[in-house]
Each structure stands twice: as C-alpha cells, then as structure tokens.
Tab-separated table of C-alpha atoms in Angstrom:
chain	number	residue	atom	x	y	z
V	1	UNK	CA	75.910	60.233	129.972
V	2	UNK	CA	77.011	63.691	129.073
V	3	UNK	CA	75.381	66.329	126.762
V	4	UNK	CA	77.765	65.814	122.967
V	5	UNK	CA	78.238	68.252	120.937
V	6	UNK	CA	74.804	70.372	120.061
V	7	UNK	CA	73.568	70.238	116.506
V	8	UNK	CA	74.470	73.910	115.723
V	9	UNK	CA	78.274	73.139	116.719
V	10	UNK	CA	77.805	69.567	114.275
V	11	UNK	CA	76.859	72.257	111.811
V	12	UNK	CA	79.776	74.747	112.387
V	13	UNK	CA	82.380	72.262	112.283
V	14	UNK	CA	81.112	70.062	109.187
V	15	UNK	CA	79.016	73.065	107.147
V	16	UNK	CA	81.584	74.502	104.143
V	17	UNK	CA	81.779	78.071	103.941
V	18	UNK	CA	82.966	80.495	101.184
V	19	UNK	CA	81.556	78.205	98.247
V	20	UNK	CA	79.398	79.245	95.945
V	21	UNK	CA	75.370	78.979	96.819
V	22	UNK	CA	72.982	76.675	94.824
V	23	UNK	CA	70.029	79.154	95.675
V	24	UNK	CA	72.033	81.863	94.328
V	25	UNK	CA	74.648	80.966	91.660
V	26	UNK	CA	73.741	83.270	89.505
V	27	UNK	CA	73.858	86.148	92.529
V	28	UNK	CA	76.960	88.384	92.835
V	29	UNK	CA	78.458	87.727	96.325
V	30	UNK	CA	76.905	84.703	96.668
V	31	UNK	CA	79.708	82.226	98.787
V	32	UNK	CA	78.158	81.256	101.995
V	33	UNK	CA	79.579	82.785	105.331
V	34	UNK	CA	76.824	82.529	107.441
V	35	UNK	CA	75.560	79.628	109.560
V	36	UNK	CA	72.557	79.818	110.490
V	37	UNK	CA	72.361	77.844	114.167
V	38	UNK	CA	68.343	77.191	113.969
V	39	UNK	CA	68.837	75.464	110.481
V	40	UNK	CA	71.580	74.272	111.215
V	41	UNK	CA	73.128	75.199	107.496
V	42	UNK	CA	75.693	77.642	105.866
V	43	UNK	CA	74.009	79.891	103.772
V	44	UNK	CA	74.930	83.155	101.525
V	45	UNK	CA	74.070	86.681	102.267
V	46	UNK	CA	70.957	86.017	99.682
V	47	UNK	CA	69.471	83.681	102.053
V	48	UNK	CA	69.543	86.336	105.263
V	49	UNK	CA	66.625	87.773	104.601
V	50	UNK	CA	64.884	84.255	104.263
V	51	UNK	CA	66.602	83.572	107.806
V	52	UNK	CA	66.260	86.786	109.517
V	53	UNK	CA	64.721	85.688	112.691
V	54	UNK	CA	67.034	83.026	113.488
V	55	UNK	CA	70.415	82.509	115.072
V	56	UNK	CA	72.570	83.759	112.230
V	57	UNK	CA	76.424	83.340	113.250
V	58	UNK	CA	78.788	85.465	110.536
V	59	UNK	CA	82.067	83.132	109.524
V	60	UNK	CA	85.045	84.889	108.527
V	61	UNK	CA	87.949	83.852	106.760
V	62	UNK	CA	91.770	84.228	108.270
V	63	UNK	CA	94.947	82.746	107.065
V	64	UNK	CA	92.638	79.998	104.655
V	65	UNK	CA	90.559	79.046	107.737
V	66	UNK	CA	87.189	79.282	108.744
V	67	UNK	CA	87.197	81.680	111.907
V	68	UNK	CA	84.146	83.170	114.467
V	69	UNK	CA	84.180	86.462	116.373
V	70	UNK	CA	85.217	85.575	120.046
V	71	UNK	CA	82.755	88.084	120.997
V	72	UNK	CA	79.643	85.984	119.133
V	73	UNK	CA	81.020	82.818	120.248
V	74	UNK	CA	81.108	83.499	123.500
V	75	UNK	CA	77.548	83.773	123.494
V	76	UNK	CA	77.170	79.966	122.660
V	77	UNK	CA	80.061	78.475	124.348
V	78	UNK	CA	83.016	78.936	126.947
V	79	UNK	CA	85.749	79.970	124.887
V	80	UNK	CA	88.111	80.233	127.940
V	81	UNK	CA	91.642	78.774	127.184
V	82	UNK	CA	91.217	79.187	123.372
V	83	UNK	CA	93.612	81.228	122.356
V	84	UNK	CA	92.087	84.435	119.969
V	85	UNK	CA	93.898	86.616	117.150
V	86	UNK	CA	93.034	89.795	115.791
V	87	UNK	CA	91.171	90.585	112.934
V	88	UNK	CA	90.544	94.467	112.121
V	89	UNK	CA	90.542	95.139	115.669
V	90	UNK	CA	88.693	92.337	116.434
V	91	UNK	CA	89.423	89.060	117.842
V	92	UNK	CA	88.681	85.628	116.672
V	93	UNK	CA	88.870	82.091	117.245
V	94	UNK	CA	89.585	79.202	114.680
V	95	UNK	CA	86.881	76.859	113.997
V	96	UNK	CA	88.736	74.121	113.107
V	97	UNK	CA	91.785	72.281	114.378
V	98	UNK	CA	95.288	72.483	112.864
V	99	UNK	CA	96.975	69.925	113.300
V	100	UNK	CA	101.462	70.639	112.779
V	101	UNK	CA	103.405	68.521	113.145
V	102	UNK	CA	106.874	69.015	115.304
V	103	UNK	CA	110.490	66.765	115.418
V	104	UNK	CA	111.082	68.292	118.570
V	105	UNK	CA	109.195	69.832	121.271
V	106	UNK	CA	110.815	72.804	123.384
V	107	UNK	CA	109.598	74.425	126.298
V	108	UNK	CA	106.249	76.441	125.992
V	109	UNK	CA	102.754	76.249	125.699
V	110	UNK	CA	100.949	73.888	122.623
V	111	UNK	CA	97.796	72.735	122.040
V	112	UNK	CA	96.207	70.162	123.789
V	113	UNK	CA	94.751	67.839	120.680
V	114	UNK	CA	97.203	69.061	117.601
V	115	UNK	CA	100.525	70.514	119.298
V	116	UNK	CA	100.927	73.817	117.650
V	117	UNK	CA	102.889	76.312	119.228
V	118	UNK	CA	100.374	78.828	121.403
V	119	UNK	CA	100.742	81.387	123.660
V	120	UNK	CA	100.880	81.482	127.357
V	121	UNK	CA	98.284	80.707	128.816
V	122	UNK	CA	96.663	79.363	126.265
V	123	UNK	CA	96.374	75.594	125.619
V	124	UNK	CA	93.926	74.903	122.779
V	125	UNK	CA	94.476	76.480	119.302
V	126	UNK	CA	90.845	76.235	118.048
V	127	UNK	CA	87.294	75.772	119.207
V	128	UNK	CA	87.222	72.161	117.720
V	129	UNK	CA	90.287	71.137	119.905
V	130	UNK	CA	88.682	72.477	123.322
V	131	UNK	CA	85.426	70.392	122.370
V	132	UNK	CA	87.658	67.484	121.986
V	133	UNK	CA	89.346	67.917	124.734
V	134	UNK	CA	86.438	68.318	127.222
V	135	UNK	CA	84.650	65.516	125.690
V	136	UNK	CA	87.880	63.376	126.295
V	137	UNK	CA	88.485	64.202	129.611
V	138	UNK	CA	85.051	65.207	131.033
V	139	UNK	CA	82.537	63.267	129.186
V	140	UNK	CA	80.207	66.386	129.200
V	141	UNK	CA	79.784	69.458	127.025
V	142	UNK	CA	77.331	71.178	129.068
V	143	UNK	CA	78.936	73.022	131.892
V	144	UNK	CA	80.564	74.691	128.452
V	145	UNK	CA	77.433	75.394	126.798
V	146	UNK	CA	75.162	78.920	127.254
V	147	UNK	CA	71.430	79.324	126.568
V	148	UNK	CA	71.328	82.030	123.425
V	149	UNK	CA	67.972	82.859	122.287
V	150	UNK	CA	68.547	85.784	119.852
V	151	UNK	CA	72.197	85.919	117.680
V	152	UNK	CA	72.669	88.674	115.073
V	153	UNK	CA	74.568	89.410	112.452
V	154	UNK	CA	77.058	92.270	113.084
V	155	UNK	CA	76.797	95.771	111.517
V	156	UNK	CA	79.563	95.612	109.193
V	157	UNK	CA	77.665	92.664	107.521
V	158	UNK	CA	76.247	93.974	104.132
V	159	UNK	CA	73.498	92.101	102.528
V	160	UNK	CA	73.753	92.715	98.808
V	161	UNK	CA	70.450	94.750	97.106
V	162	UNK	CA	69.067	93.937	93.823
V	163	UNK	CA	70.231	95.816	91.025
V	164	UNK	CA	68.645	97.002	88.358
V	165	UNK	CA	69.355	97.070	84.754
V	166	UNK	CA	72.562	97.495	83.142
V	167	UNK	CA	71.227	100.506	81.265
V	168	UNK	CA	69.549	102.055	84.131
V	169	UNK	CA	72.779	101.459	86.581
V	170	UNK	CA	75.179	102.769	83.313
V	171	UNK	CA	73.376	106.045	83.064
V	172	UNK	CA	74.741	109.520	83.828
V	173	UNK	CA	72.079	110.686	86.857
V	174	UNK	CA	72.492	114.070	86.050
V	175	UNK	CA	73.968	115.952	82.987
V	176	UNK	CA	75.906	119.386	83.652
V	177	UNK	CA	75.099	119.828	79.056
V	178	UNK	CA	72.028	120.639	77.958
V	179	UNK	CA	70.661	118.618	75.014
V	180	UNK	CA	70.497	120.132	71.718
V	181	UNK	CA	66.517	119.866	70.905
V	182	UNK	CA	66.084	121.558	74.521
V	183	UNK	CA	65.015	125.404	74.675
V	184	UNK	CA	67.526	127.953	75.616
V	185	UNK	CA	66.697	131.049	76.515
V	186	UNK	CA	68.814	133.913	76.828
V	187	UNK	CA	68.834	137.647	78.035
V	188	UNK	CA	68.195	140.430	76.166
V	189	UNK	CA	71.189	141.962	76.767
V	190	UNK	CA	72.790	139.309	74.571
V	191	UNK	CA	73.622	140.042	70.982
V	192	UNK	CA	73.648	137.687	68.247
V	193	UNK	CA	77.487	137.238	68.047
V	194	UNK	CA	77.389	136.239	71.462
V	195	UNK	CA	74.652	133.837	71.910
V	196	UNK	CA	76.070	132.045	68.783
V	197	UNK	CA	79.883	131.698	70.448
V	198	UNK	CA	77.758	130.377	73.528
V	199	UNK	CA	76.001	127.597	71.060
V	200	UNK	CA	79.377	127.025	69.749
V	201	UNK	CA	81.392	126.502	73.308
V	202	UNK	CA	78.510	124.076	74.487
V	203	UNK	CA	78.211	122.217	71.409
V	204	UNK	CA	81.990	121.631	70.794
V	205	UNK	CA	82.137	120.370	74.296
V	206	UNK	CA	79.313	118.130	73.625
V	207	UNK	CA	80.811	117.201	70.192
V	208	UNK	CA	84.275	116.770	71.181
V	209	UNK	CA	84.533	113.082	71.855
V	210	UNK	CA	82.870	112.250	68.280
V	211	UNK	CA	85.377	114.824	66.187
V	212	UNK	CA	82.808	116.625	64.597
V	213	UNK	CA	82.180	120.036	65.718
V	214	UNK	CA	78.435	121.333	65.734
V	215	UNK	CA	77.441	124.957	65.661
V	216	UNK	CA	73.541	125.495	66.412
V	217	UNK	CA	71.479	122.872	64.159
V	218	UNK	CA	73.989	122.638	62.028
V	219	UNK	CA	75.019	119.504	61.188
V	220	UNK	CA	78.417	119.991	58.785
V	221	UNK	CA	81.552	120.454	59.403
V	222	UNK	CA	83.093	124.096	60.251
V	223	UNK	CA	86.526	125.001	59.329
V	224	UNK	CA	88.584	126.638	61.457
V	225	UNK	CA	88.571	130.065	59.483
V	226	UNK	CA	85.016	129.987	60.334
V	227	UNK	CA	85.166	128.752	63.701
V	228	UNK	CA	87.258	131.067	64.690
V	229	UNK	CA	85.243	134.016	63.528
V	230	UNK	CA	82.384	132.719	64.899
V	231	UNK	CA	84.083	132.582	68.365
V	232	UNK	CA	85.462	136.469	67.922
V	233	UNK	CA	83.723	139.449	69.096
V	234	UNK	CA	85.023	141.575	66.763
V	235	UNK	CA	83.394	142.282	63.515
V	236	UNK	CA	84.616	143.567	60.313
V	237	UNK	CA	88.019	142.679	60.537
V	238	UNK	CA	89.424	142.404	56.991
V	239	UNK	CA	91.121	139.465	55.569
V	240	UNK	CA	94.384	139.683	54.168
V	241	UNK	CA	95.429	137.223	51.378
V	242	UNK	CA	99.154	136.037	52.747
V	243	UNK	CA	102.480	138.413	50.606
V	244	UNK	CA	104.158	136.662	47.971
C-alpha cells in the first residue's frame, strides 16, 4: 500500500485561511494565512513568532481562492503538470480544485479531475487535482513527495509590531513652534520693536487654528489697529481721523 496524502497536505487542503484568529481577535491583521506544516494548523501573523522554528508555508489569496507560491511548493511536492499563474511577478498554484462545468467540450487541454479549460501542456488546474489524480491512478504519493526540513516565510511577509498608545502614536514627534512658557533668547542687535513683531509672527501662527491671536503673555484679544502697529517698523507715524 502506497504512502496517502501526508498530514501537512490534510492540513493545507482542509485548514481555512483568511478568517479571523481566536488567539488574536482583538489583533489588527489578524486573518490566518499561514500554515504551519509541523502543527499542522492555519494560523495568523500573531502566532509566527510562537511558530518560528517550524515549517511555516505563506497562503495567498487570488481570484477568491486559496493559492501557494510554486516556488515554496515545490519544496514539498512535484508540482510538474500543474499549471501556475502570476501573482506580482510571481507564480502560483491553486490549492484547491475548481470544479466548471462545460455543455460541450472542444479541442484543448482540461483538467484531469474538474475539466476546466488549461493551457498546453498543462493537465491539472490545482494541487488538489494532481493528488487526486496520482492517488487514482498510481496508488502512491511518494515518488511526488520531497524531504523539507527547514520552510520560511518569504521577505515580503510582515509580521505586525505592537503598538503603543493612542496618545503616544497621535503625537507630533517633533514641533518646528516653540512653546510659549519656553525661553527665547535673542541677539543684541535686536530692538524692542522687533523682537515683539517676532513674538507676534510665532504666536499668531501658533494661535491661528483657535481664532484668537496672542501677542507675548498676553492673553486678550488685539485689534487690528494694534496689530498692525505692532507688526510695523516704523514709529511715530501719526494717525489721521478719516475727512468728512
């Protein structure tokens, strides 16, 4: 009697992916594309770390189907006559079989086990219809099977960090305006006038999105009369009442 299939494939084919984890429901990112072969389990990117020195396999999702890298697979198992698509420049292979059903059959390749249309020379649409098909015909899985002893997850796999409180993460890191109750210091070059229209600039940029316009400590409100002699370099510039 021939080797069936090996637990880890039971666990591919049967396992649901993209759901939400039990471990982690609370957990941003936490729907479960990775099966972990020595477990024999899907689990979320939460539970890598928990996992790290086993045979983690990353599933992907194309189309609404569960799909593998060709390039991990084909660490595990022949993947010859499968036929692969391509996923951001890389190419994959269906988990699952899908089935479609057809009124008429033309001329051309289809799959062995669910008769969708494939290309030449392909003849089975998925992993799950090869393994049914070798098991049908052959009896024996083995000759398809390879020994793996260490399977990683790719580099493009990002396993989510903790993060840390909403206030902390909201926060500015750094402020280009200085805070009011902080020293200034200015040169001596600097007359009054001046460092007073600096005050002013900073403050009213500070002040801006609250409407009320701060000048030094000063806490009222300035008209614009005064705000605009505050700003001007000039002094002693009489003012006119308007001609009736």
């Amino acid at each position: 009697m021939g080797i069936q299939k090996p637990a880890w494939l039971e666990a591919l084919y049967s396992q649901k992916f993209f759901v939400g984890c039990s471990y982690h429901e609370t957990a941003k990112k936490n729907e479960k594309n990775v099966c972990c072969l020595d477990c024999c389990i899907s689990i979320c990117p939460h539970c890598v770390p928990s996992h790290r020195f086993h045979r983690l396999l990353q599933v992907r999702r194309y189309v609404y189907h569960d799909v593998v890298r060709l390039e991990d697979l084909q660490k595990l198992i022949d993947c010859s006559n499968v036929q692969a698509y391509t996923i951001n420049s890389a190419k994959v292979v269906f988990i699952k079989k899908r089935p479609q059903n057809r009124q008429f059959k033309g001329s051309g390749n289809y799959c062995t086990s669910c008769d969708r249309s494939l290309q030449e020379p392909f003849i089975h649409c998925s992993l799950g219809c090869k393994v049914d098909f070798v098991l049908k015909h052959y009896k024996d899985l083995s000759p398809c099977l390879r020994k793996c002893n260490s399977l990683t997850l790719g580099p493009d796999f990002l396993i989510p960090q903790d993060m840390g409180d909403d206030e902390t993460t909201n926060e500015t890191p750094h402020s280009t305006i200085v805070d009011s109750d902080e020293p200034m210091s200015w040169s001596s070059g600097s007359s009054g006038s001046e460092n007073m229209s600096m005050v002013c600039t900073q403050e009213i940029v500070r002040k801006k999105r609250s409407g009320l316009y701060v000048c030094g400590r000063s806490v009222n409100k300035v008209s614009d009369e005064d705000m605009a002699t505050s700003m001007s370099r000039r002094k002693g510039i009489p003012h006119r009442s308007p001609l009736c």
